Tab-separated table of C-alpha atoms and ligand atoms in Angstrom:
chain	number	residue	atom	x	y	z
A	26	UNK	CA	-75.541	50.234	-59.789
A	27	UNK	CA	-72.786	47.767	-58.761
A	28	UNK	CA	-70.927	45.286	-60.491
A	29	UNK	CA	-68.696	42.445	-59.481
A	30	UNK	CA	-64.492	43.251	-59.714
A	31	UNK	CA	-61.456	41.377	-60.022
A	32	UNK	CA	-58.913	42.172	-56.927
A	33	UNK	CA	-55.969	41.083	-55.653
A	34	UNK	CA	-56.133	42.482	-52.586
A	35	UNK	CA	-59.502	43.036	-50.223
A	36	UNK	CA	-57.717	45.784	-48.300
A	37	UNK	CA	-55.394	48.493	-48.824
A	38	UNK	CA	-53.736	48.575	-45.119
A	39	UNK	CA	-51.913	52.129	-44.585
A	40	UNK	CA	-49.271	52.371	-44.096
A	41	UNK	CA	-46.601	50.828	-46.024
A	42	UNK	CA	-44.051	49.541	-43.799
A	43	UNK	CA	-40.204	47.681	-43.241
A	44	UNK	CA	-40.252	44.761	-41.547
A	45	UNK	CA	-36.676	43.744	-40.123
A	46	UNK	CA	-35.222	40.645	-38.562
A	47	UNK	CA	-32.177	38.948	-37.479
A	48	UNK	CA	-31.356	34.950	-38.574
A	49	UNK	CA	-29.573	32.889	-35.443
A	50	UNK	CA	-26.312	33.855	-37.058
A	51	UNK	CA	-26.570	37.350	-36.836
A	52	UNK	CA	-27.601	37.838	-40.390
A	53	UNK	CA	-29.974	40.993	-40.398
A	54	UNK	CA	-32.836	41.355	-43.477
A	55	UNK	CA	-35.622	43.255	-44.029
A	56	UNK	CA	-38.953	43.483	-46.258
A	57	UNK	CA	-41.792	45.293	-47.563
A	58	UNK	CA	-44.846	44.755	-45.357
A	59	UNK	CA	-48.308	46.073	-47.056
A	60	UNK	CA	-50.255	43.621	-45.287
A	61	UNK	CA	-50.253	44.437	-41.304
A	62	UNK	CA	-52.715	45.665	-38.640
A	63	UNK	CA	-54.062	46.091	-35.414
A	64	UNK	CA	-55.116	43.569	-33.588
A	65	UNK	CA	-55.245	44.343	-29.554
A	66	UNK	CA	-55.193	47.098	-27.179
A	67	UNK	CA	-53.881	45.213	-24.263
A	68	UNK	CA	-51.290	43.536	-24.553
A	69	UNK	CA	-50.687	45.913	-27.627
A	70	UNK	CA	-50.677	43.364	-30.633
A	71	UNK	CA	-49.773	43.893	-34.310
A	72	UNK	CA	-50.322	41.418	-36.997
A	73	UNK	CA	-48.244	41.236	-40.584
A	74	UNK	CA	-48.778	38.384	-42.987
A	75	UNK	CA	-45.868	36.940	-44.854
A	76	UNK	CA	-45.889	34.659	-47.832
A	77	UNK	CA	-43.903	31.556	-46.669
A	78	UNK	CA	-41.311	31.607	-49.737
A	79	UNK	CA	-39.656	35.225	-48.724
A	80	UNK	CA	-36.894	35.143	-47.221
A	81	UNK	CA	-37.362	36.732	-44.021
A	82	UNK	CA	-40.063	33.957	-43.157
A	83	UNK	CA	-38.331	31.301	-41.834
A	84	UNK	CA	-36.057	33.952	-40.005
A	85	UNK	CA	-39.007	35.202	-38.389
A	86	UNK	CA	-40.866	31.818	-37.442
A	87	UNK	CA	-37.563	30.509	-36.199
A	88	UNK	CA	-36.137	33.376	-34.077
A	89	UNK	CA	-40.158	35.046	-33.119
A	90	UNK	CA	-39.068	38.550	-33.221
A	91	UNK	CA	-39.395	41.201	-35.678
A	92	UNK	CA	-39.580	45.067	-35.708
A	93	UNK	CA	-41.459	47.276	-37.984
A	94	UNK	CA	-40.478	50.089	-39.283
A	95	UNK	CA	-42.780	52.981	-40.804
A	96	UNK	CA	-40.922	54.580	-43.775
A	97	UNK	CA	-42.159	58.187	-45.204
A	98	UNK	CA	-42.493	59.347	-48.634
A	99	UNK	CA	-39.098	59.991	-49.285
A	100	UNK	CA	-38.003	56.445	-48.598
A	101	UNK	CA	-40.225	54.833	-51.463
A	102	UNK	CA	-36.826	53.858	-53.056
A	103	UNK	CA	-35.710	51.308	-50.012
A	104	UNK	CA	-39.298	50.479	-49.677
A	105	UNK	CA	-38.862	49.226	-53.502
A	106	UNK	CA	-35.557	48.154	-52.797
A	107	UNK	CA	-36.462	46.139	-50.024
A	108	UNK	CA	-39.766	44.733	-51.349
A	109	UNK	CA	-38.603	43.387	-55.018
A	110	UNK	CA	-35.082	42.449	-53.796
A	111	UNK	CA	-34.744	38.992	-51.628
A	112	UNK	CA	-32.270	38.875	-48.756
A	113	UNK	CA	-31.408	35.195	-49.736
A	114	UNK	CA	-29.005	36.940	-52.759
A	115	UNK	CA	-27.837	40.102	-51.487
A	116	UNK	CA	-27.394	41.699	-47.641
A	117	UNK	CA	-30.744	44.420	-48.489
A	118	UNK	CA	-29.255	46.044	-45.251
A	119	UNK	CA	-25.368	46.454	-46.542
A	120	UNK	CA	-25.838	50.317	-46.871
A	121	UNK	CA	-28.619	50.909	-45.405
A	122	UNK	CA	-28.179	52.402	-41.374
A	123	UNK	CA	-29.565	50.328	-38.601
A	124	UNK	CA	-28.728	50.215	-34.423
A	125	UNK	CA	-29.690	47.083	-32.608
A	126	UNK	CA	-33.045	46.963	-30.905
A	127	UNK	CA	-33.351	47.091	-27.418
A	128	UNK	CA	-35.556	44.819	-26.417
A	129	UNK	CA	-35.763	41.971	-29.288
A	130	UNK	CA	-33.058	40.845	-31.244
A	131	UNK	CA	-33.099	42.491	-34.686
A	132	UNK	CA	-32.008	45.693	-36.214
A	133	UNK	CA	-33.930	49.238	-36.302
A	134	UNK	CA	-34.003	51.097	-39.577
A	135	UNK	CA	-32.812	54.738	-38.394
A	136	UNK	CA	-34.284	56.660	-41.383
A	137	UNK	CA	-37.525	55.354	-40.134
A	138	UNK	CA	-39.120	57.568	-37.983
A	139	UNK	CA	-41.247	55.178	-35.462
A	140	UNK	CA	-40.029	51.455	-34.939
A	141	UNK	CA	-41.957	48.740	-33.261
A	142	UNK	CA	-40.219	46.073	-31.836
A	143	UNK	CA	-42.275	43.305	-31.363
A	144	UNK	CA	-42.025	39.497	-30.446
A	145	UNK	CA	-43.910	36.788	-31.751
A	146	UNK	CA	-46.873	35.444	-29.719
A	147	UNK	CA	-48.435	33.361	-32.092
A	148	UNK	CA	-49.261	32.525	-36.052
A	149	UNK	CA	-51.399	30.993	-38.118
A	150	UNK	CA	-51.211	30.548	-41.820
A	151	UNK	CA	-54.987	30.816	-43.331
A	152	UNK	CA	-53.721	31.188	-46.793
A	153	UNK	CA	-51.254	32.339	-49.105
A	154	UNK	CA	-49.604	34.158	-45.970
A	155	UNK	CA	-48.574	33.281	-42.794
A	156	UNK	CA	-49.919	35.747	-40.048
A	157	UNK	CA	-47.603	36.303	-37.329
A	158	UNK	CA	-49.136	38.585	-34.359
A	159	UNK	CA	-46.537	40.387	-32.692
A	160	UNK	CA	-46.745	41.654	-29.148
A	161	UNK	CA	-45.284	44.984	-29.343
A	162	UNK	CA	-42.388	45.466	-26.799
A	163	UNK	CA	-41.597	48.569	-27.538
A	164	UNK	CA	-41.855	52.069	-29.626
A	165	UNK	CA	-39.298	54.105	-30.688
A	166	UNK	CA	-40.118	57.479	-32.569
A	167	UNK	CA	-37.904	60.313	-33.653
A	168	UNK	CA	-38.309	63.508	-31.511
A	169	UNK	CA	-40.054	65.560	-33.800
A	170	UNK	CA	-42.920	63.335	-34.283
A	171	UNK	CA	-43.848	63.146	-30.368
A	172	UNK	CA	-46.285	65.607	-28.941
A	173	UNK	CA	-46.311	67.111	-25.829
A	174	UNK	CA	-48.270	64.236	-24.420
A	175	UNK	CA	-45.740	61.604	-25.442
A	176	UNK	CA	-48.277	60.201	-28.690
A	177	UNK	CA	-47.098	60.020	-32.578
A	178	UNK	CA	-47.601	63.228	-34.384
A	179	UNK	CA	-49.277	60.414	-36.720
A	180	UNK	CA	-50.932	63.412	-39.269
A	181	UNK	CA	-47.461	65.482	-39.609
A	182	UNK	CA	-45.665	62.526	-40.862
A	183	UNK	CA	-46.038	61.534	-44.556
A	184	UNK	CA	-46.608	58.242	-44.039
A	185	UNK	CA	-46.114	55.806	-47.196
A	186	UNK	CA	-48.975	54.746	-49.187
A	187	UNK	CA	-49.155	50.479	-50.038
A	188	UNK	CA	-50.999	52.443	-53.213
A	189	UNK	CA	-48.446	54.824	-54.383
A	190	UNK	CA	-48.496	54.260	-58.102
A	191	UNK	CA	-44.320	54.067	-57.816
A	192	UNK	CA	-44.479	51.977	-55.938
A	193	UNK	CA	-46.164	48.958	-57.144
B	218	FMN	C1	-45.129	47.699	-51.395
B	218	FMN	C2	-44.840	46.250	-51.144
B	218	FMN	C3	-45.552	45.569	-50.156
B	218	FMN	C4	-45.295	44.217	-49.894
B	218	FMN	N1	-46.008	43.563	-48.926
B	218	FMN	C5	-45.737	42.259	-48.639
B	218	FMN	C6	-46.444	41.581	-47.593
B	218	FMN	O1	-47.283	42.146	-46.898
B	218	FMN	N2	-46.131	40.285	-47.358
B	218	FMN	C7	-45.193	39.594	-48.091
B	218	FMN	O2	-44.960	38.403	-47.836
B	218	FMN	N3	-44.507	40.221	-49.089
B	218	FMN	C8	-44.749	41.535	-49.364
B	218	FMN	N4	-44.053	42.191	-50.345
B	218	FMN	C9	-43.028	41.469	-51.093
B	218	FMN	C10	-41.703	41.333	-50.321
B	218	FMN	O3	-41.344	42.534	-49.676
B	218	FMN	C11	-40.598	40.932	-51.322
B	218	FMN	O4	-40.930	39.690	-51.914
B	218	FMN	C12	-39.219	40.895	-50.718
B	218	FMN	O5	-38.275	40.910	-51.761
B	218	FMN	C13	-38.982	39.686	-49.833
B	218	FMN	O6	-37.697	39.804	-49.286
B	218	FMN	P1	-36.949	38.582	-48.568
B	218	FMN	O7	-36.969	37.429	-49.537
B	218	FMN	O8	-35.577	39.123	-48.318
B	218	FMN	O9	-37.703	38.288	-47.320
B	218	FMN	C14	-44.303	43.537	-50.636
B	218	FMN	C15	-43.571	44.226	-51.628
B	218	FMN	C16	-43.829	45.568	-51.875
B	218	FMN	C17	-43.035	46.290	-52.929
């Protein structure tokens, strides 16, 4: 027997993840990014969806470049941090460590363990969110999650849930 629910949500993407950017001053922010996902093989394409009122929006549609970042478990506090906090009253990034990407212009979150840095090929705004599809440019992933044949170690990283009960 099945009944009709309520939802806010029609998916629950996995992971959670950081998305970080850089303003044309320099300015560096980041955000909480539940909604993302694959979109192509070749060229290797990601998608996130931003609501247009966050900060980092307007840095991202102006400057087309973004990375994201995949926190684990233990970083649920920055995760919160970064998701309830907006970067248009504080620097989110003030203490937390970031290098410079190398290929787009915007920071890496070092804690992290895999970074994608990505640049904008196109968007669309359906909705509530506007979907930006980012080409990725390039991963990044800390040694101990790269197997011998050069892939993510995807299953020995704990990988944060957009459904961890701290963290909504
Ligand atoms: C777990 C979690 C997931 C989130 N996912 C999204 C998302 O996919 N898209 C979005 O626009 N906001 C999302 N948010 C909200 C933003 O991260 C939050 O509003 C943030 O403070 C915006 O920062 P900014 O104003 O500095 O850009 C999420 C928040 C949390 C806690």
């Amino acid at each position: 027997m099945k009944k009709e629910v309520k939802y806010d949500k029609y998916v629950n993407p996995e992971p959670c993840t950081i998305v970080s950017c850089r303003d044309k001053d320099g300015h560096d922010n980041a955000l909480a990014v539940g909604f993302i996902g694959n979109v192509s093989f070749d060229p290797k394409i990601i998608m996130i969806a931003i609501i247009d009122k966050r900060f980092s929006h307007h840095i991202i549609k102006e400057q087309k470049e973004f990375v994201v970042n995949i926190p684990t478990d233990e970083h649920i506090d920055i995760v919160r941090y970064l998701g309830t906090v907006s970067g248009r009253d504080v620097n989110k990034l003030e203490n937390i460590k970031t290098i410079d990407a190398d290929i787009v212009n915007a920071p890496l979150i070092v804690d992290c363990p895999v970074n994608f840095e990505c640049s904008v090929i196109d968007s669309i705004k359906p909705g509530t969110h506007e979907v930006f599809f980012g080409r990725v440019e390039k991963v990044h992933c800390d040694e101990e999650y790269i197997d011998e044949l050069g892939f993510i170690k995807w299953k020995e990283m704990n990988v944060l849930h957009s459904l961890n009960s701290n963290l909504m």
